[in-house]
Amino acid sequence: MTAISNKRIESIDILRGIVMVIMALDHVRDFLHIEAFTDDPLNLTTTTPVLYFTRWITHLCAPIFVLLSGVSIYLQSLRKTKKELTSFLIKRGLWLIIIELVIISFAWTFNPNFNFVPLGVFWAIGISMLILALAIHLPFTMILILGCIIVFGHNLLDRLEAAKDFKGGFWWALLHNGKWSPYAYSPNHYLIIIYPFIPWTGLMMIGYCTGIFFTPNFTSEVRQKILLRIGCTLILLFAILRFINVYGDPVAWSQQKNGLYTFLSFMNVNKYPPSLLYLSITIGIAFILLSIIEKYKNRFTDTVSIFGRTAFFYYIVHFFIIHLFLTIVFYAQGHTTQEALDSAKNIPFLFALPGNGFSLLGIYCIWICLVIALYPLCKWYDTYKTKNKHIWWLSYL
């Protein structure tokens, strides 16, 4: 039984590790691509297929990360009492929110005055954990039903937003549709809502319920078949709903200048907030990958699993490295601190200038170098955590 359990955890770590590697590509592009602050890589009138898919592939990251967080919480419920798990989720959730508001916010902006504080994925995971700390006391079936109602039904709210007289506000943005909206919390200081948490909470609930397939009650063969079927069903659901073009995403696809760009329009689904179609295609792929990954163990899987086991550490460190590299490039090109401060009035990231950066080929080269550089750091941290399991606070990192 122990061997089976370890194998299952490895498959989760491998997928999480793959996600972390892909995520780094998106953030390198965010900070360093020459068009990062002048255009949207998903803008069909200006993008190229390579640039489009460089951005689109990273759509997998946040949903898979949240889904696997839910799976991990379920696996913890097998060795913790409800009281212990509730306490852990409350502490962990609050800790992640603090990390988002302080450390991740500074890593994004390099602004010591915290004029712009983005609420990103750690915020969404943290608040979802707080809600799940209560939800785990409900029957398993009720948690699954609630998660499905949220994920499959929250796009009904798009109809309200489409009304001409609709007026949202802070709470609406926080709950359902942030749209990167800035809200002042003091003079010249703003919260930027990137991840409204309700849809992500629904996904974490589904992830929690998915965890049951990773228990010894399911053999490896049965689990793989179940995950594959769920994944294929979700992708089929995506294809049908997207083709109908009526429900599941606030932006309809349309005919473009050729078949390829029409396909790009078809695949261009909404992440902020995560629409039903966005989650269907990304989580569908996640289930299929989980069904396949478990069959393999090789040098590649061993390597990426290191990133999966140290995801929190990886996430924080990679942000600082990318932004530090941006800062070095900024000054190496002869720019001044005053230019950075002036630019920050329009772009919340210090040392980022519109139209200043590297080609897409350069982005890929920087990304590969970053991942290679992160490996020994994550390997060291993974070894340190393994040798010091008795240190309680490491469970929060």
Coordinates of C-alpha atoms in Angstrom, one line a residue:
M1 CA 0.0 0.0 0.0
T2 CA 2.8 2.4 0.8
A3 CA 4.5 1.8 -2.6
I4 CA 1.2 2.5 -4.4
S5 CA 0.7 5.7 -2.4
N6 CA 4.2 6.9 -3.1
K7 CA 3.8 6.3 -6.8
R8 CA 0.6 8.3 -6.9
I9 CA 2.2 11.2 -5.1
E10 CA 5.0 11.1 -7.7
S11 CA 2.6 11.4 -10.6
I12 CA 1.1 14.5 -9.0
D13 CA 4.5 16.0 -8.3
I14 CA 5.5 15.3 -11.9
L15 CA 2.5 17.1 -13.4
R16 CA 3.0 20.0 -10.9
G17 CA 6.6 20.2 -11.9
I18 CA 5.8 20.3 -15.6
V19 CA 3.3 23.1 -14.8
M20 CA 6.0 25.1 -12.9
V21 CA 8.4 24.8 -15.9
I22 CA 5.8 26.0 -18.3
M23 CA 4.7 28.8 -15.9
A24 CA 8.3 30.2 -15.9
L25 CA 8.0 30.7 -19.7
D26 CA 4.9 32.8 -19.3
H27 CA 6.6 35.0 -16.6
V28 CA 9.8 35.4 -18.6
R29 CA 7.6 36.6 -21.5
D30 CA 5.6 38.9 -19.2
F31 CA 8.7 40.7 -18.1
L32 CA 11.1 40.5 -21.0
H33 CA 9.4 40.1 -24.3
I34 CA 9.6 43.2 -26.5
E35 CA 5.8 43.3 -27.0
A36 CA 5.0 42.4 -23.4
F37 CA 3.7 45.9 -22.5
T38 CA 2.5 47.0 -25.9
D39 CA 0.3 44.2 -27.1
D40 CA -1.6 41.0 -26.1
P41 CA -0.1 37.8 -27.4
L42 CA -3.7 36.5 -27.9
N43 CA -4.7 39.5 -30.0
L44 CA -5.5 37.8 -33.3
T45 CA -5.0 41.0 -35.4
T46 CA -1.4 41.3 -34.4
T47 CA -0.1 38.0 -32.9
T48 CA 1.7 35.1 -34.7
P49 CA 0.8 31.5 -34.2
V50 CA 4.1 30.8 -32.3
L51 CA 3.6 33.8 -29.9
Y52 CA -0.1 32.8 -29.5
F53 CA 0.7 29.3 -28.4
T54 CA 3.6 30.5 -26.2
R55 CA 0.9 32.3 -24.2
W56 CA -1.9 29.7 -24.6
I57 CA 0.1 26.7 -23.4
T58 CA 0.6 28.6 -20.1
H59 CA -3.2 28.6 -19.6
L60 CA -2.6 25.1 -18.2
C61 CA -0.7 26.3 -15.2
A62 CA -3.1 28.0 -12.8
P63 CA -6.0 25.5 -13.2
I64 CA -3.7 22.5 -12.8
F65 CA -2.0 24.1 -9.8
V66 CA -5.3 24.8 -8.1
L67 CA -6.7 21.3 -9.0
L68 CA -3.6 19.6 -7.6
S69 CA -3.8 21.7 -4.5
G70 CA -7.3 20.3 -3.9
V71 CA -6.0 16.7 -4.6
S72 CA -3.2 17.2 -2.1
I73 CA -5.6 18.5 0.5
Y74 CA -7.7 15.3 0.1
L75 CA -4.7 13.2 0.5
Q76 CA -3.8 15.1 3.7
S77 CA -7.3 14.3 5.0
L78 CA -6.4 10.6 5.0
R79 CA -3.8 11.2 7.7
K80 CA -5.2 14.2 9.6
T81 CA -8.4 14.5 11.6
K82 CA -10.9 17.0 10.4
K83 CA -9.9 19.3 13.2
E84 CA -6.2 19.1 12.3
L85 CA -6.9 19.6 8.6
T86 CA -9.2 22.6 9.3
S87 CA -6.5 24.2 11.4
F88 CA -3.8 23.5 8.8
L89 CA -6.0 25.0 5.9
I90 CA -6.7 28.1 7.9
K91 CA -3.1 28.7 8.7
R92 CA -1.9 27.8 5.2
G93 CA -4.5 29.9 3.6
L94 CA -3.8 33.0 5.6
W95 CA -0.1 32.4 5.1
L96 CA -0.5 32.3 1.3
I97 CA -2.5 35.5 1.3
I98 CA 0.2 37.3 3.3
I99 CA 2.8 36.0 0.9
E100 CA 0.8 37.2 -2.0
L101 CA 0.3 40.7 -0.5
V102 CA 3.9 41.2 0.6
I103 CA 6.5 38.9 -1.1
I104 CA 4.9 38.1 -4.4
S105 CA 3.6 41.7 -4.8
F106 CA 7.1 43.0 -4.3
A107 CA 8.6 40.4 -6.7
W108 CA 6.1 41.5 -9.4
T109 CA 6.6 45.3 -8.9
F110 CA 10.0 45.8 -7.2
N111 CA 8.1 48.8 -5.7
P112 CA 9.0 49.2 -2.0
N113 CA 6.1 51.6 -1.5
F114 CA 3.6 48.9 -2.6
N115 CA 1.6 51.4 -4.8
F116 CA 0.2 48.4 -6.7
V117 CA -0.6 45.1 -5.0
P118 CA -1.8 42.4 -7.4
L119 CA -4.1 39.7 -6.1
G120 CA -2.9 36.7 -8.0
V121 CA -2.9 32.9 -7.8
F122 CA -1.6 32.6 -4.3
W123 CA -4.4 34.9 -3.1
A124 CA -7.0 32.7 -4.9
I125 CA -5.5 29.5 -3.5
G126 CA -5.3 31.0 0.0
I127 CA -8.9 32.2 0.2
S128 CA -10.1 28.9 -1.4
M129 CA -8.3 27.0 1.4
L130 CA -10.1 29.1 4.0
I131 CA -13.4 28.2 2.4
L132 CA -12.4 24.6 2.0
A133 CA -11.5 24.5 5.7
L134 CA -15.2 24.9 6.3
A135 CA -16.4 22.8 3.3
I136 CA -14.5 19.6 4.4
H137 CA -17.0 19.2 7.2
L138 CA -19.7 18.7 4.6
P139 CA -20.4 15.3 3.1
F140 CA -18.1 14.4 0.2
T141 CA -20.9 14.4 -2.3
M142 CA -22.0 17.8 -1.2
I143 CA -18.5 19.2 -1.8
L144 CA -18.5 17.7 -5.3
I145 CA -21.9 19.2 -6.1
L146 CA -20.9 22.7 -4.8
G147 CA -17.7 22.6 -6.9
C148 CA -19.6 21.5 -10.0
I149 CA -22.3 24.1 -9.5
I150 CA -19.7 26.9 -9.3
V151 CA -17.5 25.7 -12.2
F152 CA -20.4 24.8 -14.5
G153 CA -22.7 27.6 -13.5
H154 CA -20.7 30.8 -12.8
N155 CA -20.8 31.9 -16.4
L156 CA -24.5 32.6 -16.0
L157 CA -23.3 35.8 -14.3
D158 CA -21.8 36.9 -17.6
R159 CA -25.4 37.7 -18.7
L160 CA -25.7 40.2 -15.9
E161 CA -22.3 41.8 -16.8
A162 CA -23.4 42.1 -20.4
A163 CA -26.3 44.4 -19.5
K164 CA -25.8 48.0 -20.5
D165 CA -26.8 49.3 -17.1
F166 CA -24.6 46.8 -15.2
K167 CA -22.3 48.4 -12.6
G168 CA -19.9 46.1 -10.8
G169 CA -17.7 47.2 -8.0
F170 CA -15.0 45.9 -5.7
W171 CA -16.9 43.0 -4.3
W172 CA -18.2 41.9 -7.7
A173 CA -14.7 42.0 -9.0
L174 CA -13.3 40.2 -6.0
L175 CA -15.9 37.4 -6.2
H176 CA -16.4 36.9 -9.9
N177 CA -14.7 39.1 -12.5
G178 CA -11.5 41.1 -11.6
K179 CA -10.5 42.2 -15.1
W180 CA -7.2 43.5 -13.6
S181 CA -9.3 46.3 -12.0
P182 CA -7.4 48.7 -9.7
Y183 CA -9.1 49.6 -6.4
A184 CA -7.6 52.3 -4.1
Y185 CA -7.1 51.1 -0.5
S186 CA -5.3 54.4 0.4
P187 CA -4.1 57.4 -1.5
N188 CA -2.0 56.4 -4.5
H189 CA -2.1 52.7 -3.4
Y190 CA -4.2 50.1 -5.3
L191 CA -5.2 46.5 -5.2
I192 CA -5.2 45.0 -8.6
I193 CA -7.7 42.1 -8.8
I194 CA -6.4 39.5 -11.2
Y195 CA -7.9 36.3 -9.7
P196 CA -11.5 36.6 -8.5
F197 CA -11.7 33.7 -6.1
I198 CA -15.1 32.1 -6.5
P199 CA -14.4 30.1 -9.7
W200 CA -11.1 29.0 -8.4
T201 CA -12.7 27.8 -5.1
G202 CA -15.1 25.7 -7.2
L203 CA -12.1 24.2 -9.0
M204 CA -10.3 23.4 -5.7
M205 CA -13.4 21.6 -4.4
I206 CA -13.4 19.5 -7.6
G207 CA -9.7 18.9 -7.1
Y208 CA -10.4 17.8 -3.5
C209 CA -12.9 15.3 -4.7
T210 CA -10.6 14.1 -7.4
G211 CA -8.2 13.1 -4.7
I212 CA -10.3 10.0 -4.0
F213 CA -9.0 8.4 -7.1
F214 CA -5.5 8.5 -5.6
T215 CA -6.4 6.4 -2.6
P216 CA -5.6 2.6 -2.4
N217 CA -9.2 1.9 -3.1
F218 CA -8.4 2.4 -6.8
T219 CA -5.8 0.3 -8.6
S220 CA -3.4 2.1 -10.9
E221 CA -5.1 0.6 -14.0
V222 CA -8.6 1.6 -12.9
R223 CA -7.5 5.1 -11.9
Q224 CA -5.8 5.7 -15.2
K225 CA -9.0 4.6 -17.1
I226 CA -11.2 6.9 -15.0
L227 CA -8.9 9.9 -15.4
L228 CA -8.6 9.4 -19.1
R229 CA -12.4 9.1 -19.5
I230 CA -13.0 12.3 -17.4
G231 CA -10.3 14.2 -19.4
C232 CA -11.7 13.1 -22.8
T233 CA -15.3 14.0 -21.6
L234 CA -14.2 17.5 -20.6
I235 CA -12.5 18.1 -23.9
L236 CA -15.5 16.9 -25.7
L237 CA -17.7 19.2 -23.6
F238 CA -15.4 22.0 -24.5
A239 CA -15.6 21.3 -28.2
I240 CA -19.4 21.0 -28.2
L241 CA -20.1 24.1 -26.1
R242 CA -17.5 26.2 -27.9
F243 CA -18.9 25.2 -31.3
I244 CA -22.4 26.1 -30.2
N245 CA -21.0 29.5 -29.2
V246 CA -23.8 30.3 -26.7
Y247 CA -22.6 29.5 -23.2
G248 CA -19.4 28.8 -21.3
D249 CA -17.3 31.8 -22.2
P250 CA -18.0 35.5 -22.3
V251 CA -16.3 36.0 -25.7
A252 CA -17.6 34.2 -28.7
W253 CA -15.2 32.8 -31.4
S254 CA -15.6 34.0 -34.9
Q255 CA -14.4 33.4 -38.5
Q256 CA -10.9 34.9 -39.1
K257 CA -8.7 35.5 -42.2
N258 CA -7.9 31.8 -42.6
G259 CA -8.6 28.4 -41.0
L260 CA -5.6 28.6 -38.7
Y261 CA -6.6 31.9 -37.2
T262 CA -10.2 30.8 -36.9
F263 CA -8.9 27.9 -34.9
L264 CA -7.0 30.3 -32.7
S265 CA -10.2 32.3 -32.1
F266 CA -12.0 29.0 -31.2
M267 CA -9.3 28.2 -28.6
N268 CA -9.1 31.7 -27.2
V269 CA -11.1 31.3 -24.0
N270 CA -11.3 33.5 -21.0
K271 CA -8.9 33.2 -18.0
Y272 CA -9.9 36.3 -16.0
P273 CA -12.2 34.9 -14.6
P274 CA -11.7 31.3 -15.7
S275 CA -14.6 30.4 -17.8
L276 CA -16.2 27.0 -18.0
L277 CA -14.7 26.4 -21.4
Y278 CA -11.2 27.6 -20.2
L279 CA -11.4 25.1 -17.3
S280 CA -12.9 22.3 -19.4
I281 CA -10.0 22.3 -21.9
T282 CA -7.2 22.9 -19.4
I283 CA -8.5 20.4 -16.7
G284 CA -9.4 18.0 -19.4
I285 CA -5.8 18.0 -20.5
A286 CA -4.7 17.7 -16.9
F287 CA -6.7 14.5 -16.3
I288 CA -5.3 13.0 -19.5
L289 CA -1.8 13.8 -18.5
L290 CA -2.3 12.4 -15.0
S291 CA -3.6 9.2 -16.6
I292 CA -0.4 8.9 -18.8
I293 CA 2.3 10.2 -16.4
E294 CA 1.8 7.5 -13.9
K295 CA 3.1 4.9 -16.4
Y296 CA 6.5 6.5 -16.7
K297 CA 9.5 6.9 -14.5
N298 CA 12.7 8.2 -16.1
R299 CA 15.3 10.9 -15.9
F300 CA 12.8 13.5 -17.1
T301 CA 10.1 12.6 -14.6
D302 CA 12.7 12.5 -11.8
T303 CA 13.9 16.0 -12.8
V304 CA 10.5 17.8 -13.1
S305 CA 9.2 16.1 -9.9
I306 CA 11.9 18.1 -8.0
F307 CA 10.1 21.3 -9.2
G308 CA 6.8 19.8 -8.2
R309 CA 7.9 19.0 -4.7
T310 CA 9.3 22.5 -4.2
A311 CA 6.6 24.5 -6.1
F312 CA 6.2 27.2 -3.4
F313 CA 10.0 27.8 -3.2
Y314 CA 10.3 27.7 -7.0
Y315 CA 7.5 30.1 -7.5
I316 CA 8.9 32.8 -5.3
V317 CA 12.6 32.4 -6.3
H318 CA 11.9 32.4 -10.1
F319 CA 10.0 35.7 -9.8
F320 CA 12.9 37.5 -8.1
I321 CA 15.4 36.1 -10.6
I322 CA 13.4 37.2 -13.6
H323 CA 12.7 40.7 -12.2
L324 CA 16.3 41.0 -11.1
F325 CA 17.5 40.1 -14.6
L326 CA 15.1 42.7 -16.1
T327 CA 16.6 45.3 -13.7
I328 CA 20.2 44.4 -14.8
V329 CA 19.2 44.7 -18.5
F330 CA 17.4 48.0 -17.8
Y331 CA 20.5 49.6 -16.4
A332 CA 22.9 47.9 -18.8
Q333 CA 21.0 49.6 -21.7
G334 CA 21.7 53.0 -20.1
H335 CA 18.4 53.7 -18.6
T336 CA 18.1 55.7 -15.4
T337 CA 16.2 55.2 -12.2
Q338 CA 14.1 58.3 -13.0
E339 CA 13.0 56.6 -16.2
A340 CA 11.9 53.6 -14.2
L341 CA 9.9 55.8 -11.8
D342 CA 8.3 57.7 -14.7
S343 CA 7.4 54.4 -16.4
A344 CA 5.9 53.1 -13.2
K345 CA 3.1 55.6 -13.5
N346 CA 1.7 53.6 -16.4
I347 CA 3.2 50.1 -15.8
P348 CA 3.1 48.8 -12.2
F349 CA 6.4 46.9 -12.7
L350 CA 9.5 49.0 -12.1
F351 CA 12.3 48.7 -14.7
A352 CA 9.9 47.7 -17.5
L353 CA 9.6 49.9 -20.5
P354 CA 7.1 49.5 -23.3
G355 CA 8.8 48.2 -26.5
N356 CA 12.0 47.3 -24.6
G357 CA 12.9 43.6 -24.4
F358 CA 13.9 40.5 -26.3
S359 CA 12.6 38.6 -29.3
L360 CA 10.6 35.5 -28.8
L361 CA 13.6 33.4 -29.6
G362 CA 15.5 35.3 -26.9
I363 CA 12.6 34.6 -24.4
Y364 CA 12.9 30.9 -25.0
C365 CA 16.7 31.0 -24.4
I366 CA 16.3 32.9 -21.2
W367 CA 13.5 30.6 -20.0
I368 CA 15.7 27.5 -20.6
C369 CA 18.6 29.1 -18.8
L370 CA 16.3 30.0 -15.9
V371 CA 14.9 26.5 -15.5
I372 CA 18.4 25.0 -15.6
A373 CA 19.6 27.5 -12.9
L374 CA 16.6 26.8 -10.7
Y375 CA 17.1 23.0 -10.7
P376 CA 20.1 22.9 -8.2
L377 CA 18.4 25.4 -5.9
C378 CA 15.2 23.3 -5.9
K379 CA 17.2 20.1 -5.5
W380 CA 19.0 21.5 -2.4
Y381 CA 15.7 22.7 -0.9
D382 CA 14.0 19.4 -1.6
T383 CA 16.8 17.6 0.2
Y384 CA 16.7 20.1 3.1
K385 CA 12.9 19.5 3.6
T386 CA 13.3 15.8 3.4
K387 CA 16.0 15.7 6.0
N388 CA 14.1 18.1 8.3
K389 CA 10.5 16.9 8.3
H390 CA 10.4 17.4 12.0
I391 CA 10.6 21.2 11.5
W392 CA 6.9 22.1 11.6
W393 CA 7.0 25.4 9.6
L394 CA 8.4 23.6 6.5
S395 CA 5.0 22.1 5.9
Y396 CA 3.8 25.7 5.1
L397 CA 6.5 26.2 2.5

